[in-house]
Amino acid sequence: MAAKNQSNTNTASPKKRQRVAANAKSEAAKAISKNPKFSESKSAANPPNKLSKKPFKSSSSFEQSEKKVPKSKRELRLQAKELAEARKKKRKRHYSLEQELASLWEKMRRHNISKEERSKLVSEAMQKMKGTIPEIAGSHVSSRVLQTCVKYCSQAERDAVFEELRPHFLNLACNTYAVHLLKKMLDNASKKQLEAFMSILHGHVVFLLRNMVGSVVVEHAYQLGNAAQKQSLLLQLYSKELQLFKDLHSTKERRLVDLIPKLSLNKSSVQRELASVIQPILEKGIVDHSIIHRALLEYLSIADKTSATDVIEQLSGPLLVRMIGTRDGAKLGILCNKHGGAKGRKKIIKGIKGHVGKIAHDQYGSTVLVSILSMVDDTKLVSKVVIRELQPILKELVFDKSGRRPLLQLLHPNSPRYLGVDDMATLSLSIPSLSDKAMQFSFSYHLVNGESDEEEAIADNKNSSKSPEENLHSVDGGKKDPSLRRIELLVNSGLAQSLVDTCIENAGELLRSNFGKEVIYEVATGGVDGVLLPTLAEKINDLHGAIASLASLPKTDESDEEHVLENFHSSRTLRKLVLDCPTFALTLWKTALEGKAEIWAQGHSCKVISAFMESSDSKVLELTKKELQPLIERGILKLPENKLTSKEG
């Protein structure tokens, strides 16, 4: 049996080998059939030689392969050569044109050239550029020539440039060199041309805003557009339907919260669409433009708690420095400071390090500094970063309209005299999903943007049970006692002492200054609640003496500066100090006015003299009544009518 089995196995194995060989032959045949015909004939005519392995082809085989190349490939090579030669010729022509334009540009941009000569040079350059303006607009060299021509050319020539560039606006908007020309074209555009440019942007705003260069063009158009055009650009960020259909843009509602029910939009889909637009922009760091700031504000007004928290975390940091220079950017800064928590506020303060002086001088940035001084509990960090950078530039800040705001906020917190209605409303902003005071956000946001009727806003404010200052204090902020925070930032940090010294050194200039007079008034009175008096009473008395010594100077017409008692601003500041600060009133009377009241009883100075008789302090009245009462009886000194009637009664 074993022998039979062995014979069976030996006879079966050759059959299997034949099957494998047959399969191999069939696969080889299939592979050969897939190759081109010329490779198949070549392999049949010249079988591979296993012994001789040459790294390169012989010349004869190269010639054979060249002969077998189809004619279509030769034609393609010829066409490529012709295109390359055409490009070379075009580059040569463009280079020669650039040289000619550069020589004309050197002449036309001179300051000592007449208008007629410049107009001739501009016309000559425009003739040479005609037909190639889109290419020139994107060139590094010749684009500057075109910008100068657009600046000095006639309106007809400018219109011709606009029409030639019109089909290429979207491509040029993303060009690094053409963007400057487009901005200049928009600055000089007529209403129809601006409308045409806005229509070209329709549907492409989202794409351009995600581009570093294109976003500059959209922002410039946004700044130049009217309210309807601005709203049209913003609407394209909210949903794809608004990108496609222009008819939906004709609506009076401006806020996204009002637009959603008006246009029957799905709030969740709008939130997702707006998030998909904003997120790439934040990741790329394109946060310098006001249109993006407005879009972020609108997003926070409808975002849920998680989404709003994510945006606040992304913005809290160095990005915020680039945003708080606009009205809406400052609102975002205040919202980040309010809802960012302790970690977020720490990031914000570290992010503004090195930029505090610049922020303080900014109209909107100073409001963000006010919110930081009013809400952040970590006073050591604020003193280390903010106060330390404010101290060396105190002299500049006290004379600046915006720079004095952080100082006045510490001296007199939330005063309607120094913070307007818009500023108070901005400081009261909060995000609805992160705060229970959604109605307060709605009212404040409505009022600041000027989108509500002024009378209705005032009526709503009157009907509210709390005053503006109480509303501001009730907004979610720091947990520390405001009075303790104020003492730590103003007094313990050394800012108050530096401020008093600055006022003493520049007393005359501050009194005569429209903005500095309020700073010296608050310092001289010791601040609200006398915050400076416990530690700096002697320094403040020195300031009183410095002011009184200026008032004691004789009245002469020879000096260039007006006397502090006769100057419009200083006389009114001295009057307020006499009425509100009895110690200053006594110092001023004894040093400068005792025995000289009749000399100063006329003009602007009479307001200061009459203030002594209006004082509520008994010591001041007793000291001055003997000298001033005869002047009143003789008609030399006149008191306000309300004071006269009260005295007669």
mmCIF file of C-alpha atoms in Angstrom, residues 114-447:
data_model
loop_
_atom_site.group_PDB
_atom_site.id
_atom_site.type_symbol
_atom_site.label_atom_id
_atom_site.label_comp_id
_atom_site.label_asym_id
_atom_site.label_seq_id
_atom_site.Cartn_x
_atom_site.Cartn_y
_atom_site.Cartn_z
ATOM 1 C CA SER A 114 4.109 122.609 -11.028
ATOM 2 C CA LYS A 115 0.631 121.152 -11.406
ATOM 3 C CA GLU A 116 0.685 121.511 -15.180
ATOM 4 C CA GLU A 117 3.949 119.624 -15.582
ATOM 5 C CA ARG A 118 2.784 116.924 -13.207
ATOM 6 C CA SER A 119 -0.514 116.493 -15.069
ATOM 7 C CA LYS A 120 1.400 116.091 -18.362
ATOM 8 C CA LEU A 121 3.669 113.442 -16.846
ATOM 9 C CA VAL A 122 0.683 111.650 -15.330
ATOM 10 C CA SER A 123 -1.164 111.654 -18.667
ATOM 11 C CA GLU A 124 1.911 110.311 -20.422
ATOM 12 C CA ALA A 125 2.296 107.534 -17.883
ATOM 13 C CA MET A 126 -1.404 106.668 -18.117
ATOM 14 C CA GLN A 127 -1.147 106.354 -21.903
ATOM 15 C CA LYS A 128 1.779 103.952 -21.596
ATOM 16 C CA MET A 129 -0.021 101.851 -18.977
ATOM 17 C CA LYS A 130 -3.286 101.655 -20.893
ATOM 18 C CA GLY A 131 -4.294 98.034 -21.480
ATOM 19 C CA THR A 132 -1.819 96.626 -18.959
ATOM 20 C CA ILE A 133 -3.114 98.274 -15.770
ATOM 21 C CA PRO A 134 -4.188 94.996 -14.056
ATOM 22 C CA GLU A 135 -0.682 93.559 -14.530
ATOM 23 C CA ILE A 136 0.972 96.783 -13.398
ATOM 24 C CA ALA A 137 -1.276 96.969 -10.302
ATOM 25 C CA GLY A 138 0.193 93.711 -9.005
ATOM 26 C CA SER A 139 3.811 94.612 -9.751
ATOM 27 C CA HIS A 140 6.186 95.489 -6.933
ATOM 28 C CA VAL A 141 7.750 98.436 -8.813
ATOM 29 C CA SER A 142 5.190 99.841 -11.216
ATOM 30 C CA SER A 143 2.240 99.617 -8.811
ATOM 31 C CA ARG A 144 3.644 102.645 -6.975
ATOM 32 C CA VAL A 145 3.651 104.600 -10.236
ATOM 33 C CA LEU A 146 0.000 103.734 -10.767
ATOM 34 C CA GLN A 147 -0.833 104.818 -7.200
ATOM 35 C CA THR A 148 0.774 108.217 -7.799
ATOM 36 C CA CYS A 149 -1.065 108.578 -11.100
ATOM 37 C CA VAL A 150 -4.394 107.773 -9.447
ATOM 38 C CA LYS A 151 -3.641 110.372 -6.781
ATOM 39 C CA TYR A 152 -2.911 113.241 -9.211
ATOM 40 C CA CYS A 153 -4.840 112.297 -12.370
ATOM 41 C CA SER A 154 -8.147 113.764 -13.501
ATOM 42 C CA GLN A 155 -11.482 112.217 -12.621
ATOM 43 C CA ALA A 156 -11.969 110.913 -16.168
ATOM 44 C CA GLU A 157 -8.608 109.136 -16.098
ATOM 45 C CA ARG A 158 -9.397 107.737 -12.657
ATOM 46 C CA ASP A 159 -12.718 106.400 -13.922
ATOM 47 C CA ALA A 160 -10.919 104.727 -16.842
ATOM 48 C CA VAL A 161 -8.547 102.999 -14.411
ATOM 49 C CA PHE A 162 -11.514 101.871 -12.318
ATOM 50 C CA GLU A 163 -13.269 100.343 -15.332
ATOM 51 C CA GLU A 164 -10.120 98.549 -16.460
ATOM 52 C CA LEU A 165 -9.513 97.123 -12.991
ATOM 53 C CA ARG A 166 -13.153 96.246 -12.367
ATOM 54 C CA PRO A 167 -13.062 92.640 -13.677
ATOM 55 C CA HIS A 168 -9.899 91.946 -11.646
ATOM 56 C CA PHE A 169 -10.888 93.425 -8.265
ATOM 57 C CA LEU A 170 -11.215 90.103 -6.438
ATOM 58 C CA ASN A 171 -7.831 88.829 -7.643
ATOM 59 C CA LEU A 172 -6.124 92.137 -6.880
ATOM 60 C CA ALA A 173 -7.696 92.250 -3.405
ATOM 61 C CA CYS A 174 -5.442 89.356 -2.354
ATOM 62 C CA ASN A 175 -2.294 90.833 -3.936
ATOM 63 C CA THR A 176 0.222 92.315 -1.507
ATOM 64 C CA TYR A 177 1.087 95.279 -3.754
ATOM 65 C CA ALA A 178 -2.289 95.896 -5.419
ATOM 66 C CA VAL A 179 -4.089 96.290 -2.088
ATOM 67 C CA HIS A 180 -2.674 99.814 -1.640
ATOM 68 C CA LEU A 181 -3.974 100.825 -5.062
ATOM 69 C CA LEU A 182 -7.421 99.435 -4.300
ATOM 70 C CA LYS A 183 -7.579 101.410 -1.049
ATOM 71 C CA LYS A 184 -6.648 104.593 -2.890
ATOM 72 C CA MET A 185 -9.246 103.837 -5.571
ATOM 73 C CA LEU A 186 -11.905 103.378 -2.896
ATOM 74 C CA ASP A 187 -10.927 106.635 -1.200
ATOM 75 C CA ASN A 188 -11.501 108.530 -4.471
ATOM 76 C CA ALA A 189 -14.488 106.477 -5.650
ATOM 77 C CA SER A 190 -17.872 108.017 -6.340
ATOM 78 C CA LYS A 191 -21.065 106.683 -4.776
ATOM 79 C CA LYS A 192 -21.848 104.570 -7.847
ATOM 80 C CA GLN A 193 -18.332 103.153 -7.966
ATOM 81 C CA LEU A 194 -18.447 102.301 -4.269
ATOM 82 C CA GLU A 195 -21.791 100.567 -4.757
ATOM 83 C CA ALA A 196 -20.327 98.640 -7.698
ATOM 84 C CA PHE A 197 -17.376 97.539 -5.579
ATOM 85 C CA MET A 198 -19.720 96.428 -2.784
ATOM 86 C CA SER A 199 -21.713 94.348 -5.285
ATOM 87 C CA ILE A 200 -18.469 92.728 -6.493
ATOM 88 C CA LEU A 201 -17.628 91.806 -2.898
ATOM 89 C CA HIS A 202 -21.012 90.153 -2.412
ATOM 90 C CA GLY A 203 -20.578 86.461 -1.781
ATOM 91 C CA HIS A 204 -16.805 86.709 -1.294
ATOM 92 C CA VAL A 205 -16.595 88.542 2.047
ATOM 93 C CA VAL A 206 -15.995 85.392 4.093
ATOM 94 C CA PHE A 207 -13.177 84.218 1.810
ATOM 95 C CA LEU A 208 -11.489 87.637 1.802
ATOM 96 C CA LEU A 209 -11.724 88.039 5.577
ATOM 97 C CA ARG A 210 -9.777 84.805 6.010
ATOM 98 C CA ASN A 211 -6.958 86.247 3.895
ATOM 99 C CA MET A 212 -4.420 88.553 5.546
ATOM 100 C CA VAL A 213 -4.380 90.923 2.549
ATOM 101 C CA GLY A 214 -7.987 90.566 1.421
ATOM 102 C CA SER A 215 -9.279 91.392 4.898
ATOM 103 C CA VAL A 216 -7.652 94.829 4.626
ATOM 104 C CA VAL A 217 -9.704 95.612 1.518
ATOM 105 C CA VAL A 218 -12.955 94.458 3.135
ATOM 106 C CA GLU A 219 -12.227 96.548 6.244
ATOM 107 C CA HIS A 220 -11.495 99.633 4.126
ATOM 108 C CA ALA A 221 -14.750 99.199 2.236
ATOM 109 C CA TYR A 222 -16.557 98.667 5.545
ATOM 110 C CA GLN A 223 -15.181 101.926 6.930
ATOM 111 C CA LEU A 224 -16.146 103.911 3.816
ATOM 112 C CA GLY A 225 -19.622 102.418 3.426
ATOM 113 C CA ASN A 226 -22.833 103.856 4.808
ATOM 114 C CA ALA A 227 -24.974 102.055 7.380
ATOM 115 C CA ALA A 228 -26.815 99.942 4.779
ATOM 116 C CA GLN A 229 -23.583 98.917 3.032
ATOM 117 C CA LYS A 230 -21.937 98.014 6.338
ATOM 118 C CA GLN A 231 -24.933 95.931 7.262
ATOM 119 C CA SER A 232 -24.826 94.202 3.851
ATOM 120 C CA LEU A 233 -21.218 93.154 4.438
ATOM 121 C CA LEU A 234 -22.012 91.893 7.927
ATOM 122 C CA LEU A 235 -25.073 89.916 6.859
ATOM 123 C CA GLN A 236 -22.949 87.760 4.580
ATOM 124 C CA LEU A 237 -21.204 86.367 7.644
ATOM 125 C CA TYR A 238 -24.391 85.155 9.307
ATOM 126 C CA SER A 239 -25.760 82.531 6.910
ATOM 127 C CA LYS A 240 -25.329 81.171 3.399
ATOM 128 C CA GLU A 241 -28.821 82.303 2.434
ATOM 129 C CA LEU A 242 -27.817 85.896 3.097
ATOM 130 C CA GLN A 243 -24.713 85.390 0.948
ATOM 131 C CA LEU A 244 -26.778 84.233 -2.016
ATOM 132 C CA PHE A 245 -29.839 86.485 -1.911
ATOM 133 C CA LYS A 246 -29.359 90.254 -1.857
ATOM 134 C CA ASP A 247 -33.076 90.904 -1.366
ATOM 135 C CA LEU A 248 -32.825 89.731 2.236
ATOM 136 C CA HIS A 249 -30.453 92.612 3.038
ATOM 137 C CA SER A 250 -33.148 95.301 2.832
ATOM 138 C CA THR A 251 -34.139 95.290 6.484
ATOM 139 C CA LYS A 252 -34.113 97.961 9.151
ATOM 140 C CA GLU A 253 -32.958 95.672 11.942
ATOM 141 C CA ARG A 254 -29.264 95.974 12.698
ATOM 142 C CA ARG A 255 -28.692 93.502 15.526
ATOM 143 C CA LEU A 256 -28.460 89.794 14.884
ATOM 144 C CA VAL A 257 -30.843 89.050 17.751
ATOM 145 C CA ASP A 258 -33.559 91.033 15.937
ATOM 146 C CA LEU A 259 -32.672 89.747 12.458
ATOM 147 C CA ILE A 260 -33.159 86.070 13.299
ATOM 148 C CA PRO A 261 -36.933 86.311 13.979
ATOM 149 C CA LYS A 262 -37.410 88.980 11.315
ATOM 150 C CA LEU A 263 -35.950 86.824 8.511
ATOM 151 C CA SER A 264 -37.182 83.542 10.028
ATOM 152 C CA LEU A 265 -33.654 82.190 10.403
ATOM 153 C CA ASN A 266 -32.709 79.187 12.506
ATOM 154 C CA LYS A 267 -30.732 80.464 15.487
ATOM 155 C CA SER A 268 -28.645 77.307 15.904
ATOM 156 C CA SER A 269 -27.723 77.211 12.206
ATOM 157 C CA VAL A 270 -26.776 80.902 12.273
ATOM 158 C CA GLN A 271 -24.635 80.254 15.336
ATOM 159 C CA ARG A 272 -22.874 77.344 13.615
ATOM 160 C CA GLU A 273 -22.329 79.324 10.411
ATOM 161 C CA LEU A 274 -20.964 82.337 12.251
ATOM 162 C CA ALA A 275 -18.705 80.099 14.353
ATOM 163 C CA SER A 276 -17.316 78.469 11.195
ATOM 164 C CA VAL A 277 -16.529 81.946 9.860
ATOM 165 C CA ILE A 278 -14.988 83.320 13.051
ATOM 166 C CA GLN A 279 -12.886 80.329 14.120
ATOM 167 C CA PRO A 280 -10.428 80.314 11.152
ATOM 168 C CA ILE A 281 -10.068 84.076 11.464
ATOM 169 C CA LEU A 282 -9.115 83.786 15.141
ATOM 170 C CA GLU A 283 -6.725 80.924 14.421
ATOM 171 C CA LYS A 284 -4.919 83.044 11.814
ATOM 172 C CA GLY A 285 -4.851 86.053 14.162
ATOM 173 C CA ILE A 286 -6.709 88.399 11.781
ATOM 174 C CA VAL A 287 -8.291 90.457 14.572
ATOM 175 C CA ASP A 288 -7.353 94.036 13.709
ATOM 176 C CA HIS A 289 -10.493 94.987 11.788
ATOM 177 C CA SER A 290 -13.666 96.573 13.137
ATOM 178 C CA ILE A 291 -15.945 94.398 10.971
ATOM 179 C CA ILE A 292 -14.552 91.323 12.732
ATOM 180 C CA HIS A 293 -15.022 92.975 16.127
ATOM 181 C CA ARG A 294 -18.660 93.671 15.298
ATOM 182 C CA ALA A 295 -19.166 90.094 14.086
ATOM 183 C CA LEU A 296 -17.681 88.770 17.335
ATOM 184 C CA LEU A 297 -20.011 90.960 19.387
ATOM 185 C CA GLU A 298 -23.017 89.734 17.423
ATOM 186 C CA TYR A 299 -21.880 86.139 17.879
ATOM 187 C CA LEU A 300 -21.551 86.562 21.649
ATOM 188 C CA SER A 301 -25.078 87.984 21.785
ATOM 189 C CA ILE A 302 -26.547 84.655 20.514
ATOM 190 C CA ALA A 303 -23.881 82.119 21.544
ATOM 191 C CA ASP A 304 -24.556 79.511 24.181
ATOM 192 C CA LYS A 305 -22.524 79.320 27.374
ATOM 193 C CA THR A 306 -19.909 76.871 26.052
ATOM 194 C CA SER A 307 -19.324 78.704 22.765
ATOM 195 C CA ALA A 308 -19.126 82.111 24.451
ATOM 196 C CA THR A 309 -16.631 80.778 26.994
ATOM 197 C CA ASP A 310 -14.430 79.363 24.217
ATOM 198 C CA VAL A 311 -14.331 82.713 22.389
ATOM 199 C CA ILE A 312 -13.541 84.592 25.610
ATOM 200 C CA GLU A 313 -10.650 82.207 26.319
ATOM 201 C CA GLN A 314 -9.260 82.651 22.804
ATOM 202 C CA LEU A 315 -9.412 86.431 22.970
ATOM 203 C CA SER A 316 -8.017 86.801 26.498
ATOM 204 C CA GLY A 317 -4.342 87.429 25.882
ATOM 205 C CA PRO A 318 -2.062 89.258 23.446
ATOM 206 C CA LEU A 319 -4.745 89.273 20.708
ATOM 207 C CA LEU A 320 -6.794 91.721 22.759
ATOM 208 C CA VAL A 321 -4.146 94.458 22.453
ATOM 209 C CA ARG A 322 -4.774 94.628 18.707
ATOM 210 C CA MET A 323 -8.537 94.844 19.142
ATOM 211 C CA ILE A 324 -9.242 97.456 21.798
ATOM 212 C CA GLY A 325 -8.470 100.394 19.514
ATOM 213 C CA THR A 326 -12.008 100.354 18.076
ATOM 214 C CA ARG A 327 -15.379 100.917 19.732
ATOM 215 C CA ASP A 328 -16.519 97.315 19.362
ATOM 216 C CA GLY A 329 -13.024 96.023 20.155
ATOM 217 C CA ALA A 330 -13.084 97.889 23.472
ATOM 218 C CA LYS A 331 -16.434 96.276 24.263
ATOM 219 C CA LEU A 332 -14.886 92.880 23.596
ATOM 220 C CA GLY A 333 -12.001 93.750 25.905
ATOM 221 C CA ILE A 334 -14.400 94.697 28.694
ATOM 222 C CA LEU A 335 -16.447 91.514 28.180
ATOM 223 C CA CYS A 336 -13.281 89.389 28.297
ATOM 224 C CA ASN A 337 -12.200 91.150 31.469
ATOM 225 C CA LYS A 338 -15.621 90.682 33.049
ATOM 226 C CA HIS A 339 -16.306 87.057 32.110
ATOM 227 C CA GLY A 340 -12.778 85.685 31.737
ATOM 228 C CA GLY A 341 -12.346 84.797 35.387
ATOM 229 C CA ALA A 342 -9.120 85.158 37.358
ATOM 230 C CA LYS A 343 -7.031 83.224 34.812
ATOM 231 C CA GLY A 344 -8.403 85.168 31.878
ATOM 232 C CA ARG A 345 -7.776 88.517 33.571
ATOM 233 C CA LYS A 346 -4.231 87.470 34.347
ATOM 234 C CA LYS A 347 -3.678 86.664 30.657
ATOM 235 C CA ILE A 348 -5.149 90.015 29.641
ATOM 236 C CA ILE A 349 -2.899 91.986 31.987
ATOM 237 C CA LYS A 350 0.175 90.066 30.874
ATOM 238 C CA GLY A 351 -0.875 90.581 27.264
ATOM 239 C CA ILE A 352 -1.045 94.382 27.596
ATOM 240 C CA LYS A 353 2.350 94.536 29.286
ATOM 241 C CA GLY A 354 4.512 97.041 27.430
ATOM 242 C CA HIS A 355 1.473 98.659 25.746
ATOM 243 C CA VAL A 356 -0.255 100.310 28.718
ATOM 244 C CA GLY A 357 0.857 103.839 27.811
ATOM 245 C CA LYS A 358 -0.403 103.516 24.253
ATOM 246 C CA ILE A 359 -3.686 102.019 25.429
ATOM 247 C CA ALA A 360 -4.181 104.803 27.976
ATOM 248 C CA HIS A 361 -3.884 107.480 25.277
ATOM 249 C CA ASP A 362 -6.439 105.724 23.062
ATOM 250 C CA GLN A 363 -10.051 106.859 23.124
ATOM 251 C CA TYR A 364 -11.472 103.347 23.482
ATOM 252 C CA GLY A 365 -8.498 101.565 25.015
ATOM 253 C CA SER A 366 -8.608 103.848 28.057
ATOM 254 C CA THR A 367 -12.091 102.475 28.817
ATOM 255 C CA VAL A 368 -10.633 98.964 28.953
ATOM 256 C CA LEU A 369 -8.015 100.175 31.452
ATOM 257 C CA VAL A 370 -10.824 101.677 33.530
ATOM 258 C CA SER A 371 -12.559 98.285 33.605
ATOM 259 C CA ILE A 372 -9.311 96.556 34.632
ATOM 260 C CA LEU A 373 -8.791 98.997 37.511
ATOM 261 C CA SER A 374 -12.420 98.510 38.575
ATOM 262 C CA MET A 375 -12.731 94.701 38.393
ATOM 263 C CA VAL A 376 -9.413 92.868 38.786
ATOM 264 C CA ASP A 377 -8.841 91.628 42.330
ATOM 265 C CA ASP A 378 -5.147 90.832 41.859
ATOM 266 C CA THR A 379 -3.985 94.346 42.730
ATOM 267 C CA LYS A 380 -0.355 93.255 42.991
ATOM 268 C CA LEU A 381 -0.332 92.188 39.348
ATOM 269 C CA VAL A 382 -2.180 95.328 38.261
ATOM 270 C CA SER A 383 0.265 97.513 40.203
ATOM 271 C CA LYS A 384 3.230 95.629 38.769
ATOM 272 C CA VAL A 385 2.088 95.973 35.143
ATOM 273 C CA VAL A 386 -0.436 98.798 34.734
ATOM 274 C CA ILE A 387 0.469 101.260 37.503
ATOM 275 C CA ARG A 388 4.216 100.845 36.953
ATOM 276 C CA GLU A 389 3.855 101.781 33.269
ATOM 277 C CA LEU A 390 1.560 104.738 34.025
ATOM 278 C CA GLN A 391 3.824 106.397 36.589
ATOM 279 C CA PRO A 392 6.658 107.495 34.223
ATOM 280 C CA ILE A 393 4.191 109.197 31.841
ATOM 281 C CA LEU A 394 1.938 110.895 34.392
ATOM 282 C CA LYS A 395 2.702 114.364 33.024
ATOM 283 C CA GLU A 396 1.485 113.312 29.581
ATOM 284 C CA LEU A 397 -1.589 111.549 30.937
ATOM 285 C CA VAL A 398 -2.921 114.394 33.082
ATOM 286 C CA PHE A 399 -3.134 116.677 30.020
ATOM 287 C CA ASP A 400 -4.616 114.063 27.694
ATOM 288 C CA LYS A 401 -8.373 113.683 27.248
ATOM 289 C CA SER A 402 -8.258 109.896 27.233
ATOM 290 C CA GLY A 403 -5.109 109.353 29.308
ATOM 291 C CA ARG A 404 -6.595 111.014 32.395
ATOM 292 C CA ARG A 405 -9.518 108.561 32.541
ATOM 293 C CA PRO A 406 -7.747 105.747 34.445
ATOM 294 C CA LEU A 407 -6.430 108.308 36.951
ATOM 295 C CA LEU A 408 -9.833 109.931 37.431
ATOM 296 C CA GLN A 409 -11.435 106.501 37.826
ATOM 297 C CA LEU A 410 -9.220 105.885 40.863
ATOM 298 C CA LEU A 411 -9.714 109.388 42.243
ATOM 299 C CA HIS A 412 -13.470 109.542 41.589
ATOM 300 C CA PRO A 413 -14.866 106.142 40.517
ATOM 301 C CA ASN A 414 -17.705 106.022 37.978
ATOM 302 C CA SER A 415 -18.252 109.773 37.913
ATOM 303 C CA PRO A 416 -20.712 110.889 35.179
ATOM 304 C CA ARG A 417 -18.608 114.045 34.931
ATOM 305 C CA TYR A 418 -15.672 112.088 33.492
ATOM 306 C CA LEU A 419 -17.416 109.048 31.998
ATOM 307 C CA GLY A 420 -20.186 109.770 29.534
ATOM 308 C CA VAL A 421 -23.423 107.849 29.104
ATOM 309 C CA ASP A 422 -21.861 105.704 26.357
ATOM 310 C CA ASP A 423 -18.845 104.891 28.528
ATOM 311 C CA MET A 424 -21.022 103.931 31.484
ATOM 312 C CA ALA A 425 -23.163 101.717 29.260
ATOM 313 C CA THR A 426 -20.061 100.076 27.754
ATOM 314 C CA LEU A 427 -18.711 99.286 31.213
ATOM 315 C CA SER A 428 -22.076 97.742 32.093
ATOM 316 C CA LEU A 429 -22.077 95.285 29.166
ATOM 317 C CA SER A 430 -22.354 91.562 29.811
ATOM 318 C CA ILE A 431 -22.909 88.422 27.729
ATOM 319 C CA PRO A 432 -26.470 87.051 28.059
ATOM 320 C CA SER A 433 -25.474 83.377 28.212
ATOM 321 C CA LEU A 434 -22.816 84.064 30.877
ATOM 322 C CA SER A 435 -24.863 86.479 32.966
ATOM 323 C CA ASP A 436 -28.369 86.601 34.397
ATOM 324 C CA LYS A 437 -28.668 90.250 33.474
ATOM 325 C CA ALA A 438 -29.622 89.773 29.837
ATOM 326 C CA MET A 439 -31.955 92.760 29.923
ATOM 327 C CA GLN A 440 -29.121 94.972 31.097
ATOM 328 C CA PHE A 441 -26.945 93.787 28.202
ATOM 329 C CA SER A 442 -29.751 94.471 25.734
ATOM 330 C CA PHE A 443 -30.358 97.986 26.992
ATOM 331 C CA SER A 444 -26.660 98.894 27.201
ATOM 332 C CA TYR A 445 -25.824 97.425 23.807
ATOM 333 C CA HIS A 446 -28.827 99.180 22.279
ATOM 334 C CA LEU A 447 -27.850 102.514 23.748
#
